[in-house]
Amino acid sequence: MICLNLLTPFTETIGFFTCHLDGEVILRGEKEEEGLHNAITIHELVLEAATKYPHFIALGTKKMDEWETITYIEYYELCRKAAKSFLKLGLERFHGVGILGYNCIEWFVADIASIFAGGICVGIFPTYSSQACRFIADNSKANILMVEDDCQLQKILKIQDHLRHLKAIVQYKDKLTKKLPNTYTWEEFLTLGRNVSDEVLDRVIDSQKPNQCCMLVYTTGTTGAQKAIMISHDNITWTTMAVLQNLPYTYPPDNQEMLVSYLPLSLITAQIFEIWIPIAIGAAIFFAEPEAMTIRESLINTLREVRPTTFCGVPEIWEEIQQKLYSEQMLATSFKKSMIVWAKKVGLKTNLNRETDDHAPVGFRVAKKLIYKKVRRNLGFDRCLQFLSSGSGFSREVQEFFLSYDIIVLQTYGLTECTGTHSVSSGKDFKPYSSGKAIMGAKSMIRYPDQNGLGYFCIWGRHLSMGYLNNEYKTKRLFDNKGWLNTGDMGTQDPEGYIHITGRTEEIIITNQGEKIFPGPIENMLKKYIPIVRYALIVGQQAKFLSALLTLKCEINLDTGEPCNMLTQDAINFCRKHNSKSVKVTDIIDNKDTIIDAVIQSGIDKINQKAESDSHKILRWKILEKDFSVTGGELGPTLKLRRAHVTRMYQTLISSFYI
């Protein structure tokens, strides 16, 4: 929630924002920053890549155990071909093209082609219900919906009669089970525009301006009602180039980056790092399987095959990889386990001392040969030169875990309202536990800091979005009269410019004594001290103490994505380590396993010893019957906890803690 008195009310005469799809905005910029790059459109960005890297691999998809690839010139021509088909289907200027499915070549092409054709690209999470799809399609005035398969098609058919602007549906994978009016396969779709001339398409392309909207990104609803954020051509192209000023990607012909696409493309950050940066640097993108976000072995298998040169993960993915390494350590022989423990101590100490000591000790070089290299090879990271973490919640504990394996995960910070990225860390600008420095041409400011420098984190730059579609009230609350945006985050910025984000303002727990508590660090400690815990939710608004809702690590149904009753193998190993015979969640909940209860309480006691006061202590806790999941609604598409939603779900239980 943005404080009403935090920002000076915005006046439309400034022209930094608009609420209308056909609106235009003034680009933020200062003379000394204009040299970063001139304002260009999406078409200019893609055309430049096709011109520079015509015969280099652009995209790769695995079919029948073989990787099929297309080059940059083929990529560009395919986008033009699809754009002509969009025009033939009657795509109107500034009307939406909704894309409903998992990452694949067709998703990328539909995204770019919809913009070429003068439309608005609209990503829709494949896990969304028919009603959620209806809201997005209607709100974006979608003329065309691109659906992955019959499962997604059926969602749209249920709501088709309610979509006022819909003209056609394209199912871009598999054959149609039944021929329907205005519904096409991908192959049929691509032939529709064969009679549309290059001149017609070029006129549409030439009419586009960098300061016009080309994309709508819908918030996931983790912190409130869904909003449509308007992203301009310049937002994407400028942010892409600004990030590249900070991160040392490689370029053909010397070295071509090999990357893996798996993050949900409905997120702007995923698009920046998996579509637009790769185009700008001529990288080769290979697609992971659809289940990569929920089944860690699926993603690891793709990483081992592709062996990416850069890898970007959200905090939850890094936690999954951490758990994999932890499980393998637990299963190792006693000798190997002792070697791993030693190597991790050496790795952590060496990497934390990099600022003051550039010389790695002999023990570090030995550990690198015996442990670190083998771990990287096992994960598919043996030729990976940079590791990135995108999104909030990358904890100190997880970062230290990877530093101990000599994997330096560089944090980035951003939100949809700033085109996904505001700050990045890099090898030359790395400070542990920070989110790096603002990208070139962007600015940060802490408003109303306390004695420790903690205050409201505000940002400025050409990466700031155009505004919220059809929502002038929220848009005016977003910006002040100089174009600054209040992110809704609390944070600090040190004298060197490194950014430290503490948490969201709406997540702050205020006790009955008026004390402010950020729940994230406490939840991370719970997972650290009690390794059987998968998710933790701290509650205690206006209460005299804190309480915790806990879920246990359990297996996931591969078909439905639903959490099962059976514990994961590492959770079972944890139980065995403490002489517990439990193998299922139902063996432990409702105080059935006194041993595990005692272990959990012991972990909570350790956390309470660090508490600043009694109101900061966890005095009540409960293990839930079911783990959190995307399908259950507790997690967002990137596995981020939907805190407000879960709190409402368990309000009766939470209230019982304080009776």
Coordinates of N, CA and C in Angstrom, one line a residue, residues 134-308:
R134 N -11.0 -14.7 -18.7 CA -12.0 -13.9 -19.2 C -11.8 -12.4 -18.9
F135 N -11.4 -12.2 -17.6 CA -11.1 -10.8 -17.2 C -9.9 -10.2 -18.0
I136 N -8.9 -11.0 -18.2 CA -7.7 -10.4 -18.9 C -8.1 -10.2 -20.4
A137 N -8.7 -11.2 -21.0 CA -9.1 -11.0 -22.4 C -10.0 -9.8 -22.7
D138 N -11.0 -9.7 -21.8 CA -11.9 -8.6 -21.9 C -11.3 -7.2 -21.6
N139 N -10.5 -7.2 -20.6 CA -9.8 -6.0 -20.2 C -8.8 -5.5 -21.2
S140 N -8.1 -6.4 -21.9 CA -7.2 -6.0 -22.9 C -7.8 -5.9 -24.3
K141 N -9.1 -6.0 -24.4 CA -9.7 -6.0 -25.7 C -9.1 -6.9 -26.7
A142 N -8.9 -8.1 -26.3 CA -8.2 -9.1 -27.1 C -9.0 -9.5 -28.3
N143 N -8.4 -9.3 -29.5 CA -8.9 -9.7 -30.8 C -8.6 -11.2 -31.0
I144 N -7.5 -11.7 -30.6 CA -7.0 -13.0 -30.9 C -6.5 -13.6 -29.6
L145 N -6.8 -14.9 -29.4 CA -6.2 -15.7 -28.3 C -5.4 -16.8 -28.8
M146 N -4.2 -16.9 -28.4 CA -3.3 -18.0 -28.8 C -3.3 -19.0 -27.6
V147 N -3.7 -20.3 -27.8 CA -3.8 -21.2 -26.7 C -2.8 -22.4 -27.1
E148 N -2.2 -23.0 -26.1 CA -1.2 -24.0 -26.3 C -1.8 -25.3 -26.8
D149 N -2.9 -25.8 -26.1 CA -3.4 -27.1 -26.5 C -4.9 -27.2 -26.2
D150 N -5.4 -28.4 -26.3 CA -6.9 -28.5 -26.1 C -7.3 -28.2 -24.7
C151 N -6.5 -28.4 -23.7 CA -6.8 -28.1 -22.3 C -7.0 -26.6 -22.2
Q152 N -6.1 -25.8 -22.8 CA -6.3 -24.4 -22.7 C -7.4 -23.9 -23.6
L153 N -7.6 -24.6 -24.7 CA -8.7 -24.2 -25.6 C -10.1 -24.3 -24.9
Q154 N -10.2 -25.4 -24.1 CA -11.5 -25.6 -23.5 C -11.8 -24.5 -22.5
K155 N -10.8 -23.9 -21.8 CA -11.0 -22.8 -20.9 C -11.6 -21.6 -21.7
I156 N -11.1 -21.4 -22.9 CA -11.6 -20.2 -23.7 C -13.0 -20.5 -24.2
L157 N -13.2 -21.7 -24.7 CA -14.5 -22.0 -25.2 C -15.6 -21.8 -24.2
K158 N -15.3 -22.0 -22.9 CA -16.3 -21.8 -21.8 C -16.7 -20.3 -21.7
I159 N -15.8 -19.4 -22.1 CA -16.1 -18.0 -21.9 C -16.2 -17.2 -23.2
Q160 N -16.1 -17.9 -24.3 CA -16.0 -17.3 -25.6 C -17.1 -16.3 -25.9
D161 N -18.3 -16.7 -25.5 CA -19.5 -15.8 -25.8 C -19.5 -14.5 -25.0
H162 N -18.6 -14.4 -24.0 CA -18.6 -13.2 -23.2 C -17.4 -12.3 -23.6
L163 N -16.7 -12.7 -24.6 CA -15.5 -11.9 -25.0 C -15.9 -11.0 -26.2
R164 N -16.2 -9.8 -26.0 CA -16.8 -8.9 -27.0 C -15.8 -8.6 -28.1
H165 N -14.5 -8.6 -27.9 CA -13.6 -8.2 -29.0 C -12.9 -9.4 -29.7
L166 N -13.2 -10.6 -29.2 CA -12.5 -11.8 -29.8 C -13.0 -12.1 -31.2
K167 N -12.0 -12.3 -32.1 CA -12.2 -12.6 -33.5 C -11.7 -14.0 -33.9
A168 N -10.7 -14.5 -33.2 CA -10.2 -15.8 -33.6 C -9.4 -16.4 -32.5
I169 N -9.3 -17.7 -32.5 CA -8.5 -18.5 -31.6 C -7.5 -19.3 -32.4
V170 N -6.3 -19.4 -31.9 CA -5.3 -20.2 -32.6 C -4.7 -21.2 -31.5
Q171 N -4.8 -22.5 -31.8 CA -4.2 -23.5 -31.0 C -2.9 -23.9 -31.6
Y172 N -1.8 -23.5 -30.9 CA -0.5 -23.5 -31.6 C 0.3 -24.8 -31.3
K173 N -0.3 -25.8 -30.6 CA 0.3 -27.1 -30.5 C -0.8 -28.2 -30.6
D174 N -0.4 -29.3 -31.2 CA -1.3 -30.4 -31.3 C -2.4 -30.1 -32.4
K175 N -3.1 -31.1 -32.8 CA -4.2 -31.0 -33.7 C -5.5 -30.6 -32.9
L176 N -6.4 -29.9 -33.6 CA -7.7 -29.6 -33.0 C -8.5 -30.9 -32.9
T177 N -9.1 -31.2 -31.8 CA -9.9 -32.4 -31.6 C -11.3 -32.2 -32.4
K178 N -11.6 -31.0 -32.7 CA -12.9 -30.7 -33.4 C -12.7 -29.4 -34.1
K179 N -13.1 -29.3 -35.4 CA -13.0 -28.1 -36.1 C -14.1 -27.2 -35.7
L180 N -13.7 -25.9 -35.3 CA -14.7 -25.0 -34.8 C -14.5 -23.7 -35.6
P181 N -15.6 -22.9 -35.7 CA -15.5 -21.6 -36.4 C -14.4 -20.7 -35.9
N182 N -13.7 -20.0 -36.7 CA -12.7 -19.0 -36.3 C -11.6 -19.6 -35.4
T183 N -11.4 -20.9 -35.5 CA -10.3 -21.5 -34.6 C -9.4 -22.3 -35.6
Y184 N -8.1 -22.0 -35.4 CA -7.1 -22.5 -36.3 C -5.9 -23.2 -35.6
T185 N -5.3 -24.1 -36.3 CA -4.0 -24.7 -35.8 C -2.9 -23.7 -36.1
W186 N -1.7 -23.9 -35.6 CA -0.6 -23.1 -35.9 C -0.3 -23.0 -37.4
E187 N -0.3 -24.2 -38.0 CA 0.0 -24.3 -39.4 C -1.0 -23.5 -40.3
E188 N -2.3 -23.7 -39.9 CA -3.3 -22.9 -40.6 C -3.1 -21.4 -40.4
F189 N -2.8 -21.1 -39.2 CA -2.7 -19.7 -38.9 C -1.5 -19.0 -39.7
L190 N -0.4 -19.7 -39.9 CA 0.7 -19.1 -40.6 C 0.4 -18.9 -42.1
T191 N -0.5 -19.7 -42.6 CA -0.8 -19.5 -44.1 C -1.8 -18.4 -44.3
L192 N -2.5 -17.9 -43.3 CA -3.6 -16.9 -43.5 C -3.1 -15.6 -44.1
G193 N -1.8 -15.3 -43.7 CA -1.4 -13.9 -44.2 C -0.5 -14.0 -45.4
R194 N -0.6 -15.1 -46.2 CA 0.3 -15.2 -47.4 C 0.0 -14.1 -48.4
N195 N -1.3 -13.6 -48.4 CA -1.6 -12.5 -49.4 C -1.5 -11.1 -48.9
V196 N -1.0 -11.0 -47.6 CA -0.8 -9.7 -47.0 C 0.6 -9.3 -47.5
S197 N 0.8 -8.1 -48.1 CA 2.1 -7.7 -48.7 C 3.0 -7.2 -47.6
D198 N 4.3 -7.2 -47.9 CA 5.3 -6.7 -47.0 C 5.0 -5.2 -46.8
E199 N 4.6 -4.5 -47.8 CA 4.3 -3.1 -47.7 C 3.2 -2.8 -46.7
V200 N 2.2 -3.6 -46.7 CA 1.1 -3.4 -45.7 C 1.6 -3.6 -44.3
L201 N 2.4 -4.6 -44.1 CA 3.0 -4.8 -42.7 C 3.9 -3.7 -42.4
D202 N 4.8 -3.3 -43.3 CA 5.8 -2.3 -43.0 C 5.1 -0.9 -42.7
R203 N 4.0 -0.7 -43.3 CA 3.3 0.6 -42.9 C 2.8 0.6 -41.5
V204 N 2.4 -0.6 -41.0 CA 2.0 -0.7 -39.6 C 3.2 -0.6 -38.7
I205 N 4.3 -1.3 -39.1 CA 5.5 -1.2 -38.3 C 6.1 0.2 -38.2
D206 N 6.1 0.9 -39.3 CA 6.6 2.3 -39.4 C 5.8 3.3 -38.6
S207 N 4.5 2.9 -38.4 CA 3.6 3.9 -37.7 C 3.8 3.8 -36.1
Q208 N 4.6 2.8 -35.7 CA 4.8 2.7 -34.2 C 5.9 3.6 -33.7
K209 N 5.7 4.0 -32.4 CA 6.6 4.9 -31.8 C 7.1 4.3 -30.5
P210 N 8.4 4.6 -30.1 CA 8.9 4.0 -28.9 C 8.1 4.3 -27.6
N211 N 7.4 5.4 -27.6 CA 6.7 5.8 -26.4 C 5.3 5.4 -26.4
Q212 N 4.9 4.4 -27.2 CA 3.6 3.9 -27.3 C 3.6 2.5 -26.6
C213 N 2.4 2.1 -26.1 CA 2.3 0.8 -25.5 C 2.4 -0.4 -26.5
C214 N 3.1 -1.4 -26.1 CA 3.1 -2.6 -26.9 C 2.8 -3.9 -26.1
M215 N 2.7 -3.7 -24.8 CA 2.5 -4.9 -24.0 C 1.7 -4.6 -22.7
L216 N 0.9 -5.5 -22.3 CA 0.2 -5.4 -21.0 C 0.7 -6.6 -20.1
V217 N 1.1 -6.2 -18.9 CA 1.5 -7.3 -18.0 C 0.6 -7.2 -16.8
Y218 N -0.1 -8.3 -16.5 CA -1.0 -8.4 -15.4 C -0.3 -8.9 -14.1
T219 N -0.5 -8.1 -13.1 CA 0.1 -8.5 -11.8 C -0.6 -9.8 -11.4
T220 N 0.1 -10.6 -10.6 CA -0.4 -12.0 -10.2 C -1.3 -11.9 -9.1
G221 N -1.6 -10.8 -8.5 CA -2.5 -10.7 -7.4 C -2.0 -11.1 -6.0
T222 N -0.6 -11.3 -5.9 CA -0.1 -11.7 -4.6 C -0.2 -10.6 -3.6
T223 N -0.3 -9.3 -4.0 CA -0.4 -8.2 -3.0 C -1.6 -7.4 -3.2
G224 N -2.7 -7.9 -3.9 CA -3.9 -7.1 -4.1 C -4.6 -7.6 -5.4
A225 N -5.6 -6.8 -5.8 CA -6.3 -7.1 -7.0 C -5.4 -6.9 -8.2
Q226 N -5.8 -7.7 -9.2 CA -5.0 -7.7 -10.5 C -5.1 -6.3 -11.1
K227 N -3.9 -5.9 -11.6 CA -3.8 -4.7 -12.4 C -3.1 -4.9 -13.7
A228 N -3.5 -4.2 -14.7 CA -2.8 -4.3 -16.0 C -1.8 -3.1 -16.1
I229 N -0.5 -3.5 -16.2 CA 0.5 -2.5 -16.3 C 1.0 -2.3 -17.8
M230 N 1.0 -1.1 -18.2 CA 1.2 -0.8 -19.6 C 2.7 -0.6 -19.8
I231 N 3.3 -1.4 -20.8 CA 4.7 -1.3 -21.0 C 4.9 -0.8 -22.5
S232 N 5.8 0.1 -22.6 CA 6.1 0.7 -24.0 C 7.2 0.0 -24.7
H233 N 7.4 0.3 -26.0 CA 8.5 -0.2 -26.7 C 9.8 0.2 -26.0
D234 N 9.9 1.5 -25.6 CA 11.1 2.0 -25.0 C 11.3 1.4 -23.7
N235 N 10.3 1.1 -22.9 CA 10.5 0.5 -21.6 C 11.3 -0.8 -21.8
I236 N 10.9 -1.6 -22.8 CA 11.6 -2.9 -23.1 C 13.0 -2.7 -23.7
T237 N 13.1 -1.9 -24.7 CA 14.4 -1.7 -25.4 C 15.4 -1.0 -24.5
W238 N 15.0 0.1 -23.8 CA 15.9 0.8 -22.9 C 16.3 0.0 -21.8
T239 N 15.4 -0.7 -21.1 CA 15.8 -1.6 -20.0 C 16.7 -2.7 -20.4
T240 N 16.5 -3.3 -21.6 CA 17.4 -4.3 -22.1 C 18.8 -3.8 -22.2
M241 N 18.9 -2.6 -22.9 CA 20.3 -2.1 -23.1 C 20.9 -1.6 -21.8
A242 N 20.1 -1.1 -20.9 CA 20.7 -0.6 -19.6 C 21.2 -1.8 -18.8
V243 N 20.5 -2.9 -18.8 CA 20.9 -4.1 -18.0 C 22.3 -4.6 -18.6
L244 N 22.3 -4.5 -20.0 CA 23.5 -5.0 -20.6 C 24.8 -4.1 -20.4
Q245 N 24.5 -2.9 -19.9 CA 25.7 -2.1 -19.5 C 26.3 -2.6 -18.2
N246 N 25.5 -3.4 -17.4 CA 26.0 -3.8 -16.1 C 26.4 -5.3 -16.1
L247 N 25.8 -6.1 -16.9 CA 26.1 -7.5 -16.9 C 27.0 -8.0 -18.1
P248 N 28.1 -8.7 -17.8 CA 29.0 -9.1 -18.9 C 28.6 -10.3 -19.7
Y249 N 27.5 -10.1 -20.5 CA 27.1 -11.2 -21.4 C 28.2 -11.2 -22.6
T250 N 28.2 -12.3 -23.2 CA 29.1 -12.5 -24.4 C 28.3 -12.4 -25.7
Y251 N 28.9 -12.1 -26.8 CA 28.3 -11.9 -28.1 C 28.9 -12.7 -29.2
P252 N 28.1 -13.1 -30.2 CA 28.7 -13.7 -31.4 C 29.5 -12.6 -32.1
P253 N 30.5 -13.0 -33.0 CA 30.9 -14.4 -33.3 C 31.9 -15.0 -32.3
D254 N 32.4 -14.2 -31.4 CA 33.4 -14.7 -30.4 C 32.9 -15.8 -29.5
N255 N 31.8 -15.5 -28.8 CA 31.2 -16.4 -27.9 C 29.7 -16.2 -27.9
Q256 N 28.9 -17.2 -28.2 CA 27.4 -17.0 -28.2 C 26.9 -17.6 -26.8
E257 N 26.1 -16.8 -26.2 CA 25.5 -17.2 -24.9 C 24.5 -18.4 -25.2
M258 N 24.5 -19.4 -24.3 CA 23.5 -20.5 -24.3 C 22.6 -20.3 -23.1
L259 N 21.4 -20.1 -23.3 CA 20.4 -19.9 -22.2 C 19.3 -20.8 -22.2
V260 N 18.6 -21.0 -21.1 CA 17.4 -21.8 -20.9 C 16.2 -21.0 -20.6
S261 N 15.1 -21.2 -21.3 CA 13.9 -20.5 -21.0 C 12.9 -21.4 -20.2
Y262 N 12.5 -20.9 -19.1 CA 11.6 -21.7 -18.2 C 10.7 -20.9 -17.3
L263 N 11.2 -19.6 -17.0 CA 10.4 -18.8 -16.2 C 9.1 -18.4 -16.9
P264 N 8.0 -18.2 -16.2 CA 6.7 -17.8 -16.8 C 6.8 -16.5 -17.6
L265 N 6.5 -16.6 -18.9 CA 6.7 -15.4 -19.8 C 5.6 -14.4 -19.5
S266 N 4.6 -14.6 -18.7 CA 3.7 -13.6 -18.4 C 4.3 -12.6 -17.4
L267 N 5.5 -12.9 -16.9 CA 6.2 -12.0 -16.0 C 7.2 -11.2 -16.9
I268 N 7.2 -9.9 -16.7 CA 8.1 -9.0 -17.6 C 9.5 -9.3 -17.3
T269 N 9.9 -9.7 -16.1 CA 11.3 -10.0 -15.8 C 11.7 -11.2 -16.6
A270 N 10.9 -12.2 -16.7 CA 11.2 -13.4 -17.5 C 11.4 -13.0 -19.0
Q271 N 10.5 -12.1 -19.5 CA 10.7 -11.7 -20.9 C 12.0 -10.9 -21.1
I272 N 12.3 -10.0 -20.2 CA 13.6 -9.3 -20.3 C 14.8 -10.2 -20.4
F273 N 14.8 -11.2 -19.5 CA 16.0 -12.1 -19.5 C 15.9 -13.3 -20.4
E274 N 14.7 -13.6 -20.9 CA 14.6 -14.8 -21.8 C 14.2 -14.5 -23.2
I275 N 13.7 -13.3 -23.5 CA 13.4 -12.9 -24.9 C 14.2 -11.7 -25.3
W276 N 14.2 -10.6 -24.6 CA 14.7 -9.3 -25.2 C 16.2 -9.2 -25.0
I277 N 16.8 -9.6 -23.9 CA 18.2 -9.6 -23.7 C 18.8 -10.6 -24.7
P278 N 18.3 -11.8 -24.8 CA 18.9 -12.8 -25.8 C 18.9 -12.2 -27.2
I279 N 17.8 -11.5 -27.6 CA 17.8 -11.0 -28.9 C 18.8 -9.9 -29.1
A280 N 19.0 -9.1 -28.1 CA 20.0 -8.0 -28.2 C 21.4 -8.5 -28.3
I281 N 21.7 -9.7 -27.7 CA 23.1 -10.2 -27.7 C 23.3 -11.4 -28.6
G282 N 22.2 -11.7 -29.3 CA 22.3 -12.8 -30.3 C 22.5 -14.2 -29.6
A283 N 21.9 -14.4 -28.4 CA 22.0 -15.6 -27.7 C 21.2 -16.7 -28.3
A284 N 21.5 -18.0 -27.9 CA 20.7 -19.1 -28.3 C 19.9 -19.5 -27.1
I285 N 18.5 -19.6 -27.3 CA 17.6 -19.9 -26.2 C 17.1 -21.3 -26.4
F286 N 17.2 -22.2 -25.4 CA 16.6 -23.5 -25.4 C 15.5 -23.7 -24.4
F287 N 14.4 -24.3 -24.8 CA 13.2 -24.4 -24.0 C 13.2 -25.6 -23.0
A288 N 13.0 -25.3 -21.8 CA 12.8 -26.4 -20.8 C 11.4 -27.0 -20.9
E289 N 11.2 -28.1 -20.3 CA 9.8 -28.7 -20.3 C 8.8 -27.9 -19.5
P290 N 7.5 -28.0 -19.8 CA 6.5 -27.2 -19.1 C 6.6 -27.3 -17.6
E291 N 6.9 -28.5 -17.1 CA 6.9 -28.7 -15.6 C 8.1 -28.2 -14.9
A292 N 9.0 -27.5 -15.6 CA 10.3 -27.1 -15.0 C 10.2 -26.3 -13.8
M293 N 9.1 -25.5 -13.6 CA 9.0 -24.6 -12.5 C 8.6 -25.4 -11.2
T294 N 8.0 -26.6 -11.4 CA 7.4 -27.3 -10.3 C 8.2 -28.6 -10.0
I295 N 8.9 -29.2 -11.0 CA 9.6 -30.4 -10.8 C 11.1 -30.1 -11.1
R296 N 11.8 -30.1 -10.0 CA 13.2 -29.6 -10.1 C 14.1 -30.5 -11.0
E297 N 13.8 -31.8 -11.0 CA 14.6 -32.7 -11.8 C 14.5 -32.4 -13.3
S298 N 13.3 -32.0 -13.7 CA 13.0 -31.7 -15.1 C 13.9 -30.5 -15.5
L299 N 14.0 -29.5 -14.7 CA 14.8 -28.3 -15.0 C 16.3 -28.7 -15.0
I300 N 16.7 -29.5 -14.0 CA 18.1 -29.9 -14.0 C 18.5 -30.7 -15.2
N301 N 17.6 -31.6 -15.7 CA 17.9 -32.4 -16.9 C 18.1 -31.5 -18.1
T302 N 17.3 -30.4 -18.2 CA 17.5 -29.5 -19.3 C 18.8 -28.8 -19.2
L303 N 19.1 -28.3 -17.9 CA 20.4 -27.6 -17.7 C 21.6 -28.5 -18.0
R304 N 21.5 -29.8 -17.7 CA 22.6 -30.7 -18.0 C 22.8 -30.8 -19.5
E305 N 21.7 -30.8 -20.3 CA 21.9 -30.9 -21.7 C 22.3 -29.6 -22.4
V306 N 21.8 -28.5 -22.0 CA 22.1 -27.2 -22.6 C 23.4 -26.7 -22.1
R307 N 23.7 -26.9 -20.8 CA 24.9 -26.3 -20.2 C 25.0 -24.8 -20.4
P308 N 24.0 -24.1 -19.8 CA 23.9 -22.6 -20.1 C 25.2 -21.9 -19.7

